[in-house]
């Protein structure tokens, strides 16, 4: 609660005047900056509504200047300081409204400047109140009325209020979505809550956020729901089912040394790939391979028993129980075998999904 005192000492602080220089004393002149200091001290020592216009005239005559012309920014600051003080409780009493009206006349501030100051000061207050209102993800009818009244109290332009509302609601949803997807998974319950909050706040996630959330929902489904069974023409073992298929897959292996004989050798020195952390919502980091050779190109099949690669040169299968890890990259997956070379399989797309499916199959096996 604001103190009820007869002066504005709680808003403006008394300041000492600048001393006259030797020449100013001889010529009976005053430091020009003392004009603003005197006005500050008048505001600090008197109730706003009790300050007469003649006080401004007295200061201007004493210093032989126009406060409006020479100290316009200082006058705007005086008004902004009191406006910010008056709005500390997000409301304006009749006394404060009267003070602001008198202060505007006293400082000779044009309407355009007043509107600008209200927008500048009020925007921060309106944003702060809006952020407090939506902390529970819901804006009740009472809260909507409060925000509407606050917009009027602050004399906030409607387009600015709408912009603040849009930004605050969007930022709140984005933070919540990031919090829910911290483990790179969105459960059905989290999806329901996000949909409800999106509806309550009247916003829709942008396309980038929607794609990310859809991806994390898919991860959860692939790890917890029944995997789809794909019918393929490839002969499979008894009780073996295919759950993933991709074409145009390139099989690479890392080589310690190699002799380059022609441009068709397919050896790549210091190839860098972007690794994806499938356990957390975190940026990818880069992993460098020393020397890679493309072995073959073909189709990739993930079954509940094997990884099968049908290449142009030959067909290769890797039993799931011989795999120690699967590393996901944006460009493909690396199969970390318990023994032997670790193939790097580059895919046209959905490498992260392939890695999630492969890890689940290995875990189940």
PDB file of N, CA and C in Angstrom, residues 209-219:
ATOM      1  N   UNK A 209       7.236 -25.990 -33.478  1.00  0.00           N
ATOM      2  CA  UNK A 209       6.902 -26.608 -32.192  1.00  0.00           C
ATOM      3  C   UNK A 209       6.015 -27.823 -32.394  1.00  0.00           C
ATOM      4  N   UNK A 210       5.042 -27.709 -33.292  1.00  0.00           N
ATOM      5  CA  UNK A 210       4.132 -28.825 -33.558  1.00  0.00           C
ATOM      6  C   UNK A 210       4.889 -30.027 -34.101  1.00  0.00           C
ATOM      7  N   UNK A 211       5.825 -29.788 -35.010  1.00  0.00           N
ATOM      8  CA  UNK A 211       6.612 -30.899 -35.555  1.00  0.00           C
ATOM      9  C   UNK A 211       7.430 -31.578 -34.464  1.00  0.00           C
ATOM     10  N   UNK A 212       8.004 -30.772 -33.580  1.00  0.00           N
ATOM     11  CA  UNK A 212       8.812 -31.333 -32.495  1.00  0.00           C
ATOM     12  C   UNK A 212       7.953 -32.163 -31.546  1.00  0.00           C
ATOM     13  N   UNK A 213       6.795 -31.629 -31.158  1.00  0.00           N
ATOM     14  CA  UNK A 213       5.905 -32.353 -30.254  1.00  0.00           C
ATOM     15  C   UNK A 213       5.400 -33.644 -30.894  1.00  0.00           C
ATOM     16  N   UNK A 214       5.053 -33.575 -32.170  1.00  0.00           N
ATOM     17  CA  UNK A 214       4.608 -34.785 -32.874  1.00  0.00           C
ATOM     18  C   UNK A 214       5.707 -35.839 -32.883  1.00  0.00           C
ATOM     19  N   UNK A 215       6.951 -35.397 -33.042  1.00  0.00           N
ATOM     20  CA  UNK A 215       8.088 -36.317 -33.048  1.00  0.00           C
ATOM     21  C   UNK A 215       8.215 -37.004 -31.693  1.00  0.00           C
ATOM     22  N   UNK A 216       8.109 -36.217 -30.620  1.00  0.00           N
ATOM     23  CA  UNK A 216       8.257 -36.785 -29.285  1.00  0.00           C
ATOM     24  C   UNK A 216       7.075 -37.669 -28.918  1.00  0.00           C
ATOM     25  N   UNK A 217       5.885 -37.381 -29.422  1.00  0.00           N
ATOM     26  CA  UNK A 217       4.730 -38.267 -29.224  1.00  0.00           C
ATOM     27  C   UNK A 217       4.978 -39.601 -29.927  1.00  0.00           C
ATOM     28  N   UNK A 218       5.567 -39.527 -31.125  1.00  0.00           N
ATOM     29  CA  UNK A 218       5.872 -40.740 -31.872  1.00  0.00           C
ATOM     30  C   UNK A 218       6.900 -41.587 -31.131  1.00  0.00           C
ATOM     31  N   UNK A 219       7.924 -40.945 -30.565  1.00  0.00           N
ATOM     32  CA  UNK A 219       8.920 -41.690 -29.794  1.00  0.00           C
ATOM     33  C   UNK A 219       8.233 -42.510 -28.687  1.00  0.00           C
TER      34      UNK A 219
END
